PDB file of C-alpha atoms in Angstrom:
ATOM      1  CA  UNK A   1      15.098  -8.925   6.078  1.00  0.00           C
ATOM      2  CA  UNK A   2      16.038 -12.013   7.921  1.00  0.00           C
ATOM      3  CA  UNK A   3      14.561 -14.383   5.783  1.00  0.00           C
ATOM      4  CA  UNK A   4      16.418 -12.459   3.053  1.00  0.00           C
ATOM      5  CA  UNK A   5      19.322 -12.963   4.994  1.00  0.00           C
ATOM      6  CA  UNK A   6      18.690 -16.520   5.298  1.00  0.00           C
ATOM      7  CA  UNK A   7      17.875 -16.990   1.316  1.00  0.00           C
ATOM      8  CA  UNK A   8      21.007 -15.408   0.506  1.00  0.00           C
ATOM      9  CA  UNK A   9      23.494 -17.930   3.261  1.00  0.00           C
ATOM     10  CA  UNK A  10      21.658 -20.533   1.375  1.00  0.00           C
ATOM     11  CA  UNK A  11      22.612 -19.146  -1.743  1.00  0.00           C
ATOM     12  CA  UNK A  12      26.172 -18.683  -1.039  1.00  0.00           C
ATOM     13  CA  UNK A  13      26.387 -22.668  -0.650  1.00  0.00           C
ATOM     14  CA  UNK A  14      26.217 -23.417  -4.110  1.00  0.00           C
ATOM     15  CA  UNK A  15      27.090 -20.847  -6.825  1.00  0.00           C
ATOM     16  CA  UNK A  16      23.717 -19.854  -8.734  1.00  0.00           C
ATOM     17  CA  UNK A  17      23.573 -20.008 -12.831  1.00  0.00           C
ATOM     18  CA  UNK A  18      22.417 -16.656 -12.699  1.00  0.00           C
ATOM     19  CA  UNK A  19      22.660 -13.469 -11.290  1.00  0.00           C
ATOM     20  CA  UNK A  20      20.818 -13.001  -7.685  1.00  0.00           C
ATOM     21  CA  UNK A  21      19.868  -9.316  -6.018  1.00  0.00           C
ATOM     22  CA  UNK A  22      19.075  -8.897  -2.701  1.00  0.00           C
ATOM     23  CA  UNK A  23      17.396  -5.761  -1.825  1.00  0.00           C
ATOM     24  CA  UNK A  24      17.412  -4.422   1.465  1.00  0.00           C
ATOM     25  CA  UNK A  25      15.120  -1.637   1.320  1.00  0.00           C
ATOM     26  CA  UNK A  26      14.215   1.181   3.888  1.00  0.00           C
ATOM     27  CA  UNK A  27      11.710   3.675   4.252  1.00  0.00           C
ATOM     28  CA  UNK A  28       8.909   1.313   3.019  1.00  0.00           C
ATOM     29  CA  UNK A  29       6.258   2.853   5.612  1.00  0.00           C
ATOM     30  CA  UNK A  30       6.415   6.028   4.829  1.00  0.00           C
ATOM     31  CA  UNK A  31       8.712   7.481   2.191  1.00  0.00           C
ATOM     32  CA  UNK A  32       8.238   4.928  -0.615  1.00  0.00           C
ATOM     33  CA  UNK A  33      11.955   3.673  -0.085  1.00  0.00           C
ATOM     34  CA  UNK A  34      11.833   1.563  -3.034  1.00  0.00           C
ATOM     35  CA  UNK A  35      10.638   4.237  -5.619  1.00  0.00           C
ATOM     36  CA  UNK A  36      13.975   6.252  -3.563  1.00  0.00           C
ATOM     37  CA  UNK A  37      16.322   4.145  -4.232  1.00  0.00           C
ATOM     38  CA  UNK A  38      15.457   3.814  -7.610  1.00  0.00           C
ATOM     39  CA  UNK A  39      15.190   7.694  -8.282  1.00  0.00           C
ATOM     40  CA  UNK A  40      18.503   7.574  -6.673  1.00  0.00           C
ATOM     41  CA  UNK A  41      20.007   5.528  -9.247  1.00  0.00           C
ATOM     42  CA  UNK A  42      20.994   2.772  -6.751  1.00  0.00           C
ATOM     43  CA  UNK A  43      20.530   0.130  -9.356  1.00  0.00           C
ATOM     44  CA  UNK A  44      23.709   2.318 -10.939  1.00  0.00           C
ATOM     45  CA  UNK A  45      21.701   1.364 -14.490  1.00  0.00           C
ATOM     46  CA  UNK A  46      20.992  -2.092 -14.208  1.00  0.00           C
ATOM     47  CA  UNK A  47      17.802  -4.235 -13.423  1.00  0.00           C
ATOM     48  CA  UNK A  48      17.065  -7.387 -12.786  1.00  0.00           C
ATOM     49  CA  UNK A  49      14.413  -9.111 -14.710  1.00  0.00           C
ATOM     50  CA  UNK A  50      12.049 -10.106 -12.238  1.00  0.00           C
ATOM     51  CA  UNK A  51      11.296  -8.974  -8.732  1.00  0.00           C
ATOM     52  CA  UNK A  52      10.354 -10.974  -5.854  1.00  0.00           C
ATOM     53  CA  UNK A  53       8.603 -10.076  -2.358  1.00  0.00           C
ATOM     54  CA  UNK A  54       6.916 -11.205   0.424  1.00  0.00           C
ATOM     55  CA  UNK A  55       4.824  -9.626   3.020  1.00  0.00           C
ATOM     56  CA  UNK A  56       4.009 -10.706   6.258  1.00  0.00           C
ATOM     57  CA  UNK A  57       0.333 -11.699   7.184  1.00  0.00           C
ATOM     58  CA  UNK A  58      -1.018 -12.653  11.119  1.00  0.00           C
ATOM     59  CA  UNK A  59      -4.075 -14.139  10.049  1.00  0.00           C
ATOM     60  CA  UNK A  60      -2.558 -16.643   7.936  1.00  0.00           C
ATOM     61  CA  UNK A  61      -1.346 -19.695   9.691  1.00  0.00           C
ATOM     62  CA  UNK A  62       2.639 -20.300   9.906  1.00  0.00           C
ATOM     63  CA  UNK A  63       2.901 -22.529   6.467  1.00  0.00           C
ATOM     64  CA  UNK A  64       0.287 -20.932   4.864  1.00  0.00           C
ATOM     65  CA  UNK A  65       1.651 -18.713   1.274  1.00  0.00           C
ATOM     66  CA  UNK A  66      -1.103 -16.404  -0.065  1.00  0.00           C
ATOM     67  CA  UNK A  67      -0.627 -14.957  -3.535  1.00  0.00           C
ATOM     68  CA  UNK A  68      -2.625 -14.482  -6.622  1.00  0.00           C
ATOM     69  CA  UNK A  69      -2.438 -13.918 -11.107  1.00  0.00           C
ATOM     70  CA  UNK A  70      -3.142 -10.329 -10.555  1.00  0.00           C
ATOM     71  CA  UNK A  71      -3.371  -7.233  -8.074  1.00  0.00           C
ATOM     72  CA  UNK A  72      -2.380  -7.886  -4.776  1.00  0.00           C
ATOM     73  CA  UNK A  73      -2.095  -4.870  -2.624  1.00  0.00           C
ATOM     74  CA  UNK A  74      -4.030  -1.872  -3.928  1.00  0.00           C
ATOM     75  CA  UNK A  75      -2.424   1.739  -4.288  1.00  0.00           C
ATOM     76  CA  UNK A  76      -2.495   4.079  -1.654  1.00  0.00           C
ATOM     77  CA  UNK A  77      -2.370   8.164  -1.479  1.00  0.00           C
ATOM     78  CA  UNK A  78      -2.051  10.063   1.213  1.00  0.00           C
ATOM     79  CA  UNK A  79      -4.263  12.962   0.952  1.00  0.00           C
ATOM     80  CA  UNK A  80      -4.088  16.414   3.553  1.00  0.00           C
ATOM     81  CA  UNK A  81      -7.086  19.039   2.973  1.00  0.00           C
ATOM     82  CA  UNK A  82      -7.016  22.458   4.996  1.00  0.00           C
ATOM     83  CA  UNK A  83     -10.166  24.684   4.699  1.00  0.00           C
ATOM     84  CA  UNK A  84      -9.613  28.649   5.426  1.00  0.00           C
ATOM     85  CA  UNK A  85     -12.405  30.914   6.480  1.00  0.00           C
ATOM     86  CA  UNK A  86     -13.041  33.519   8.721  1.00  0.00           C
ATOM     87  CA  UNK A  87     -12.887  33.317  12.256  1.00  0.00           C
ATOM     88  CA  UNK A  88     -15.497  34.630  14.819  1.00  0.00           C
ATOM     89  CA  UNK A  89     -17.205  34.418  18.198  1.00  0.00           C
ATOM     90  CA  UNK A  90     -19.858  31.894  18.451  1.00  0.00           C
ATOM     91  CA  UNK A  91     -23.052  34.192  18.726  1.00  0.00           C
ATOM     92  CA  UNK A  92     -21.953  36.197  15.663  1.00  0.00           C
ATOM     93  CA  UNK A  93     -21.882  33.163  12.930  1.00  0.00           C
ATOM     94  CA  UNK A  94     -22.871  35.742   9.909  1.00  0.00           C
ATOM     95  CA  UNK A  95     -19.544  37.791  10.359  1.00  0.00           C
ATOM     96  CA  UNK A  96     -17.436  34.694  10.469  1.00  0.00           C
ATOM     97  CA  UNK A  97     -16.969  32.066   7.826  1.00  0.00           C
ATOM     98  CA  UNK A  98     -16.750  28.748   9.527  1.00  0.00           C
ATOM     99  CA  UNK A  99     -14.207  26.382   8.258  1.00  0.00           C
ATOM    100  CA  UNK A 100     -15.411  23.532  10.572  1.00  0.00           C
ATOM    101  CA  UNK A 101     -18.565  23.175   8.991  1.00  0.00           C
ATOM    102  CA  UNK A 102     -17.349  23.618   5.357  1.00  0.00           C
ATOM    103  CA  UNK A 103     -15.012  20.119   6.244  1.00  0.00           C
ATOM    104  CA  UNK A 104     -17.974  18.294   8.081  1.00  0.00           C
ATOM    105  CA  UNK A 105     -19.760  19.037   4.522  1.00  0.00           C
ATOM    106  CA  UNK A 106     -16.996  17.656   2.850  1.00  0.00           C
ATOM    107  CA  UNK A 107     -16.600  14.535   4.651  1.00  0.00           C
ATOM    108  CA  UNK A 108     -20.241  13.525   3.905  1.00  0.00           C
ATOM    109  CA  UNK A 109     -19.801  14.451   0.423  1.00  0.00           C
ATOM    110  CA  UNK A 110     -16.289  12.470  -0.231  1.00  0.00           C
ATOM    111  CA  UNK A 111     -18.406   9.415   0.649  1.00  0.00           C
ATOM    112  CA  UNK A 112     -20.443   9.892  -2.691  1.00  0.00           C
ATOM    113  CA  UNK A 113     -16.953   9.738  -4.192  1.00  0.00           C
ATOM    114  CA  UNK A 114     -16.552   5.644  -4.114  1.00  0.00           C
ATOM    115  CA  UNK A 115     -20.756   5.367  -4.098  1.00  0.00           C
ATOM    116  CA  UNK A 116     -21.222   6.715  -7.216  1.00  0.00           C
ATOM    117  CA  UNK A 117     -18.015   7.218  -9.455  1.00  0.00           C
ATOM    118  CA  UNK A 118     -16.400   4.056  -9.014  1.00  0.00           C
ATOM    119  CA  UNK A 119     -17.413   0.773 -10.656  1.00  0.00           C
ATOM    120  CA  UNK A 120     -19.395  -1.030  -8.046  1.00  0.00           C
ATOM    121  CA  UNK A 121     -17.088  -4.298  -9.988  1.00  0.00           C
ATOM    122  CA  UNK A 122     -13.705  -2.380  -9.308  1.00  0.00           C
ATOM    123  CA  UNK A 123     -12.703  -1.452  -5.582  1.00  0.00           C
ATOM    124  CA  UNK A 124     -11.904   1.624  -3.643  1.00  0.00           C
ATOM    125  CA  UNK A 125     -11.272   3.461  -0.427  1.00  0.00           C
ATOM    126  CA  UNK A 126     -11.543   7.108   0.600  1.00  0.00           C
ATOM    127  CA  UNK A 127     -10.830   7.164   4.642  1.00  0.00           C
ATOM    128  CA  UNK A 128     -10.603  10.356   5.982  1.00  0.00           C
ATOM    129  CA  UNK A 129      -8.937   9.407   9.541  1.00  0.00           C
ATOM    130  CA  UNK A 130      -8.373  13.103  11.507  1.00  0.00           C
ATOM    131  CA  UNK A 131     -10.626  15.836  11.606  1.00  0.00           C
ATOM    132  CA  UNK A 132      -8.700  18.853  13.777  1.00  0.00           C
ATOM    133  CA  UNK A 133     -10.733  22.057  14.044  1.00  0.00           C
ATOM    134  CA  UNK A 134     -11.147  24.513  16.881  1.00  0.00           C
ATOM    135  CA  UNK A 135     -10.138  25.165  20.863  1.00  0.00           C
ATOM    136  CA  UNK A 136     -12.712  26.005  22.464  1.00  0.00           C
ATOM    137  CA  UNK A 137     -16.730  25.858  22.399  1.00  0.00           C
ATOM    138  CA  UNK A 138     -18.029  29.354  21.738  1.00  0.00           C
ATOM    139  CA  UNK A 139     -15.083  30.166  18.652  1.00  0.00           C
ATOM    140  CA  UNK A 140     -15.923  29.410  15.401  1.00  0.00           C
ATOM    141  CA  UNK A 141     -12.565  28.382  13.715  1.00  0.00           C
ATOM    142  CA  UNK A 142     -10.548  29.883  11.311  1.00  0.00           C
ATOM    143  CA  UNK A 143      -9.310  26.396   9.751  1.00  0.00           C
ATOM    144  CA  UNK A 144     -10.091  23.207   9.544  1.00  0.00           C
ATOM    145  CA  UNK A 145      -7.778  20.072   8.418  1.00  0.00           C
ATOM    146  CA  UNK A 146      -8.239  16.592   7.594  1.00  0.00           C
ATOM    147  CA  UNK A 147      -5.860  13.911   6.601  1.00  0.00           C
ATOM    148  CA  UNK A 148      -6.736  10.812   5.035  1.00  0.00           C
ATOM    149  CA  UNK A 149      -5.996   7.994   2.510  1.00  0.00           C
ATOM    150  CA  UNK A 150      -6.980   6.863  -0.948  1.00  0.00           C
ATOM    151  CA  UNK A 151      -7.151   3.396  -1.999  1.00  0.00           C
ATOM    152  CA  UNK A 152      -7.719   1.292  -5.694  1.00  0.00           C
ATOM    153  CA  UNK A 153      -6.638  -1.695  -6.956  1.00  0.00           C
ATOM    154  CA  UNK A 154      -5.922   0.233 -10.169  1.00  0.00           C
ATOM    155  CA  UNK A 155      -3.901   3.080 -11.171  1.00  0.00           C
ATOM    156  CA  UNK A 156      -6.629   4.304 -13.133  1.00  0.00           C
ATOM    157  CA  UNK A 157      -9.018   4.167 -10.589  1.00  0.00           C
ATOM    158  CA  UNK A 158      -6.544   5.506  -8.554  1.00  0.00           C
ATOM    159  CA  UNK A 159      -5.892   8.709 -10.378  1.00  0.00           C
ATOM    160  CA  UNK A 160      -9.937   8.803 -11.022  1.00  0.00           C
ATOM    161  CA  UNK A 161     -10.520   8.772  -7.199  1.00  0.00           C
ATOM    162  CA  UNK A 162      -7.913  11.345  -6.197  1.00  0.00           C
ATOM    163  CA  UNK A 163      -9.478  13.903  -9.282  1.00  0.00           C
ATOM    164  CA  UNK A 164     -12.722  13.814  -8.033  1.00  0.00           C
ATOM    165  CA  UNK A 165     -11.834  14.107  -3.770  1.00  0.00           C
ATOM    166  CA  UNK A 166      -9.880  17.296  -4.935  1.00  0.00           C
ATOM    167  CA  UNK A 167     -12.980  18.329  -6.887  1.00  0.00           C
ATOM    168  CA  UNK A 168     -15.275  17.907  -4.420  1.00  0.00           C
ATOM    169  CA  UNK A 169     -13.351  19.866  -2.151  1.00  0.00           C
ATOM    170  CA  UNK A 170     -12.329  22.421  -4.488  1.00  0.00           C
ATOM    171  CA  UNK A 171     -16.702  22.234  -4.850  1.00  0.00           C
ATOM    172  CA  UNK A 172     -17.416  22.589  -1.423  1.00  0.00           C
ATOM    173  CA  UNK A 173     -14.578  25.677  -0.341  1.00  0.00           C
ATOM    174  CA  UNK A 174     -16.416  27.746  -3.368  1.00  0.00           C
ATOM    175  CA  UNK A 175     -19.915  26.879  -1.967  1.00  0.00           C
ATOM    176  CA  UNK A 176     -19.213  28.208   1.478  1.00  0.00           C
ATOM    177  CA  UNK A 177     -16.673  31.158  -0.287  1.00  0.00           C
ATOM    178  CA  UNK A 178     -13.742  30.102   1.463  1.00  0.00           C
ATOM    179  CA  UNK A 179     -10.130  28.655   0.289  1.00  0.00           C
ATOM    180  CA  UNK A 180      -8.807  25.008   0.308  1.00  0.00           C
ATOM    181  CA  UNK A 181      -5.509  23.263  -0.121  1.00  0.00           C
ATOM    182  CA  UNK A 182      -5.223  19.853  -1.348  1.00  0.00           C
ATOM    183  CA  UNK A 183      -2.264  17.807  -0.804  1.00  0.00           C
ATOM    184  CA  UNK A 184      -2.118  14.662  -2.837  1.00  0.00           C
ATOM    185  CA  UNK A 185       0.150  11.812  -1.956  1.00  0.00           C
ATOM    186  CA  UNK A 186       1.175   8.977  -3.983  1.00  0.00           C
ATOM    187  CA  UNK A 187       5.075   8.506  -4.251  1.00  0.00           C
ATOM    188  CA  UNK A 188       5.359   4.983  -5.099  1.00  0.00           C
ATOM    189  CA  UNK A 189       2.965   3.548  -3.671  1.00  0.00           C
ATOM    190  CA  UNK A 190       1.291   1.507  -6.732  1.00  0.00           C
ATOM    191  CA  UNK A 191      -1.098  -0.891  -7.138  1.00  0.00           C
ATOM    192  CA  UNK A 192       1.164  -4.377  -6.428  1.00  0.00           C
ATOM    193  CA  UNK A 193      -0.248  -5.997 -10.106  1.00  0.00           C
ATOM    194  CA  UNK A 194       1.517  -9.419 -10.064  1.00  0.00           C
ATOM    195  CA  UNK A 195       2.552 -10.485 -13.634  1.00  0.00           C
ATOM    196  CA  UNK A 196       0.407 -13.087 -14.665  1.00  0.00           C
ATOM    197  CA  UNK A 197       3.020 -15.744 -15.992  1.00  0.00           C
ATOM    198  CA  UNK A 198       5.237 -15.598 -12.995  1.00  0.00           C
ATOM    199  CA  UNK A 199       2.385 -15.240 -10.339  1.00  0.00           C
ATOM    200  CA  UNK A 200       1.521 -18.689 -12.045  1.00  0.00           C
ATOM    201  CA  UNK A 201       4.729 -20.215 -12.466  1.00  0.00           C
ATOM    202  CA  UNK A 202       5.338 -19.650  -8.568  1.00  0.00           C
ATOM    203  CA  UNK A 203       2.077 -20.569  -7.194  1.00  0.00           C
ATOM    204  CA  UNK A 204       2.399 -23.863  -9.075  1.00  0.00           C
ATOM    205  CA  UNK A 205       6.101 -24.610  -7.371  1.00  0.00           C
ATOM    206  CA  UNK A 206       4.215 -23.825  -3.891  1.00  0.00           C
ATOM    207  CA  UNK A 207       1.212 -25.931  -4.504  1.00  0.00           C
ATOM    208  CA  UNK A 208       4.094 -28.760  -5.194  1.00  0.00           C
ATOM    209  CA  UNK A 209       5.887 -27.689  -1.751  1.00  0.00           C
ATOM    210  CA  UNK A 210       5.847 -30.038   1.039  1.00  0.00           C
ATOM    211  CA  UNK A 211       4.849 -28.324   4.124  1.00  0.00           C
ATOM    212  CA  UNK A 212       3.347 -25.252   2.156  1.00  0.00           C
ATOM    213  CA  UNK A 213      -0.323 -24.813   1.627  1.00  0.00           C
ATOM    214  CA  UNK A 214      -1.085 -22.152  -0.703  1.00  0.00           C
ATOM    215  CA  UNK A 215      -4.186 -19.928  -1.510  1.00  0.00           C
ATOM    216  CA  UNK A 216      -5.063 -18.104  -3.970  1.00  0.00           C
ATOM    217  CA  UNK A 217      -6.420 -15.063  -2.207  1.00  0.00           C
ATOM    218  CA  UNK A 218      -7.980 -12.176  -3.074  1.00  0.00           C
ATOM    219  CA  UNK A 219      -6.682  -8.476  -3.144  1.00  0.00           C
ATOM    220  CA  UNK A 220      -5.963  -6.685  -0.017  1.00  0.00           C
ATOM    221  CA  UNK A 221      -6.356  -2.931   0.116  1.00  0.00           C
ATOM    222  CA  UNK A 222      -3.228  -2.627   1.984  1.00  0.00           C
ATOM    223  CA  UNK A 223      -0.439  -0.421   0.799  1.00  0.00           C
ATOM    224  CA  UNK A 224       3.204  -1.322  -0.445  1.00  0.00           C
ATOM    225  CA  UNK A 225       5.763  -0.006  -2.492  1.00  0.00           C
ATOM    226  CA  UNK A 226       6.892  -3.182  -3.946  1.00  0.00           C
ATOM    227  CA  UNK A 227       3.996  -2.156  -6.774  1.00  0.00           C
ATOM    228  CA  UNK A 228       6.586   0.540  -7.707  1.00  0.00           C
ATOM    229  CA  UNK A 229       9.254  -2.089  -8.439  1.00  0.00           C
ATOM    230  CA  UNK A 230       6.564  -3.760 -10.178  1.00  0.00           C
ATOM    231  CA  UNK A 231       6.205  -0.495 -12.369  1.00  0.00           C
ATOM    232  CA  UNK A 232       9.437  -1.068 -13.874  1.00  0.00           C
ATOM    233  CA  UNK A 233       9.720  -4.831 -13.379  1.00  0.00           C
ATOM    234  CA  UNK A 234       7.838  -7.905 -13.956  1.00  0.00           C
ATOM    235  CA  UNK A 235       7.636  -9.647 -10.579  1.00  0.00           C
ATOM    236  CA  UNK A 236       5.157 -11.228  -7.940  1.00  0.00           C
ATOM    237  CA  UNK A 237       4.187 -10.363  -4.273  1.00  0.00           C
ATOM    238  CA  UNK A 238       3.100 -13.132  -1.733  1.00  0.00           C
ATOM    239  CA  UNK A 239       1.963 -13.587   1.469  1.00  0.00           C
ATOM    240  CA  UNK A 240       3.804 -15.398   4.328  1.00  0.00           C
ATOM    241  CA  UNK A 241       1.531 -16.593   7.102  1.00  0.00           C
ATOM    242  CA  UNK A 242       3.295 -15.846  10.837  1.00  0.00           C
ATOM    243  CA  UNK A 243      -0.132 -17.394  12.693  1.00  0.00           C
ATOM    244  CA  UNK A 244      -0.564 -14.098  15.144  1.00  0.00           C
ATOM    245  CA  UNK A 245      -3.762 -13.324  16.729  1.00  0.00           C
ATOM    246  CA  UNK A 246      -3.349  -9.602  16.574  1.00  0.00           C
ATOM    247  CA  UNK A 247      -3.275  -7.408  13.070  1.00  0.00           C
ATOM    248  CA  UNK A 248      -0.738  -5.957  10.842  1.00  0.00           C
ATOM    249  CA  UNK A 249       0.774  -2.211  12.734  1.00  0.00           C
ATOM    250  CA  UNK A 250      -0.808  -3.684  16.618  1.00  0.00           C
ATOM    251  CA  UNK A 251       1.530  -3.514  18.801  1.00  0.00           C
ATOM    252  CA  UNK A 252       1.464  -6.860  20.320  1.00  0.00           C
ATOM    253  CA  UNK A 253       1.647  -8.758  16.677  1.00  0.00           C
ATOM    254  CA  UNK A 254       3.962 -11.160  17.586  1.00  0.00           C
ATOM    255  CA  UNK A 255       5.137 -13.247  14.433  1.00  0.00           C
ATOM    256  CA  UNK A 256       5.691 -16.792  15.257  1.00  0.00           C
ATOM    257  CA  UNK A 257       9.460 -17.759  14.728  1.00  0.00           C
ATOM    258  CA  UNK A 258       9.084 -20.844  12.656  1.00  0.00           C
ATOM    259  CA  UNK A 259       7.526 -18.946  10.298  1.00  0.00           C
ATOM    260  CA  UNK A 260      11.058 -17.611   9.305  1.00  0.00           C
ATOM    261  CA  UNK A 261      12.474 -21.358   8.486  1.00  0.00           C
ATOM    262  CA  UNK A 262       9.307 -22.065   6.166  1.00  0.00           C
ATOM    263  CA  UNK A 263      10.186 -18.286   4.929  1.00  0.00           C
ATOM    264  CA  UNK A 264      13.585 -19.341   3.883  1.00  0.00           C
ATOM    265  CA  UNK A 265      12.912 -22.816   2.470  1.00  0.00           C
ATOM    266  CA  UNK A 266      10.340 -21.596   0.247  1.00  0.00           C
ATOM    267  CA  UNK A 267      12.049 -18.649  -1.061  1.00  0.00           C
ATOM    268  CA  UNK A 268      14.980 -20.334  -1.406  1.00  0.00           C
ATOM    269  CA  UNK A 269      13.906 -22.982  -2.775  1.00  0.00           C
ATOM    270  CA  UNK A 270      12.285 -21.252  -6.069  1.00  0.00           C
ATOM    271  CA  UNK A 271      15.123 -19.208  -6.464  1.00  0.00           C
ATOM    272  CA  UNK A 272      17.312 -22.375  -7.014  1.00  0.00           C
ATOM    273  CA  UNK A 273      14.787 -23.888  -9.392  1.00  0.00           C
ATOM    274  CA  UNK A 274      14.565 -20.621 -11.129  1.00  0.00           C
ATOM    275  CA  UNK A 275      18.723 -20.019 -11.325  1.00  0.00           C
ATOM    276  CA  UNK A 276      19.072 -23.055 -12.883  1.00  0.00           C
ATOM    277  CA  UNK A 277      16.796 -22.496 -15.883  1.00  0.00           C
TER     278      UNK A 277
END
């Protein structure tokens, strides 16, 4: 937001040929803000024609832009599966129905999911991050629940992924005769596919950029709504180095201020090259 702020004082100095947007989105980390205001109609009917974003990145040095021709960021979906069997005391396992083992199954199963469905070529995650089941030692639980994420650099692949985790589970509840919920989370969170032609046009201007050094990097499986945007609009996604030793979401990343002026000079920058076409 602040180099935003700063692109858009710079743009106020000199009256652009054409029409500039500056979104200031929320809800990004959770809610899929973008694909919200959108639904929301706060474009009130009108888009721009391309779409611009950047994204912070600690192991990149401050200077450093990272960007490629194609996906960026994969898609993410948040995924919550609860298992419901029968609960019991521990020394009478054959009158109970025990969901905790039923989601222990399913976690080594889910890892066949990326092993052997998805093309070793293409990428994918399938995370399963909590496991909750139980109280106490000698009571076999009634329920078990796990939340985790899904991850491809593809829609497709995406949509594959999540059909066969929900499968599996679906699988696994009717091998041990029990029930299963699947929650399946996308939102907006798509795949961030840069359009070729403008991914170019702007890594060209950077490799041309005094003080910039650009790579072309490969995709990340991080998450970001900005690939919604990118559903609707042809745009690019970058990567602005901030030279911090700790990672994206640690508490102690500390971005390194100058990496705000290099922010706005870039940005701004393109933008006047690209308003005066």
């Amino acid at each position: 937001m602040t180099i935003a702020l700063g692109c858009l004082e710079r743009a106020l100095e000199e009256q652009p040929k054409n029409n500039l947007l500056f979104l200031f989105q929320p809800a990004e980390e959770n809610e899929a803000g973008g694909m919200l205001m959108y639904e929301d109609g706060a474009f009130g009917g009108w888009l721009p024609e391309q779409f611009y974003g950047l994204h912070v990145r600690p192991d990149l040095k401050v200077g450093q832009i990272a960007t490629n021709t194609h996906t960026l960021f994969a898609g993410t979906c948040e995924v919550k599966i609860r298992f419901k069997g029968k609960g019991g005391h521990a020394a009478f396992p054959h009158e109970a129905n025990d969901a905790l083992v039923a989601a222990s199954y399913f976690v080594t199963q889910v890892q066949s999911v990326v092993s052997r469905n998805v093309d070793p070529i293409e990428g994918a995650v399938v995370t399963f991050g909590l496991f909750q089941a139980g109280t106490t030692n000698n009571v076999i639980t009634d329920t078990a629940f796990l939340h985790g994420t899904i991850r491809a650099l593809t829609q497709d692949m995406s949509l594959l992924v999540q059909k066969r985790v929900k499968t599996v589970a679906e699988g696994v509840a009717a091998a041990f005769d029990m029930e299963v919920e699947v929650e399946l989370k996308q939102g907006g969170y798509l795949p961030v596919e840069n359009n070729p032609a403008l991914a170019r046009e702007l890594m060209d201007f950077f490799e041309e950029k005094e003080g910039i050094e650009l790579i072309d990097i490969e995709p990340a499986m991080t998450g970001e709504d900005f690939g919604y945007f990118l559903s609707k609009v042809d745009g690019v996604m970058f990567w602005l180095g901030i030279g911090s030793p700790y990672a994206l979401h640690h508490p102690q990343m500390s971005p390194k201020e100058e990496a705000l002026a290099v922010g706005v000079e870039a940005v701004s920058s393109f933008l006047k090259k690209k308003s005066a076409e």
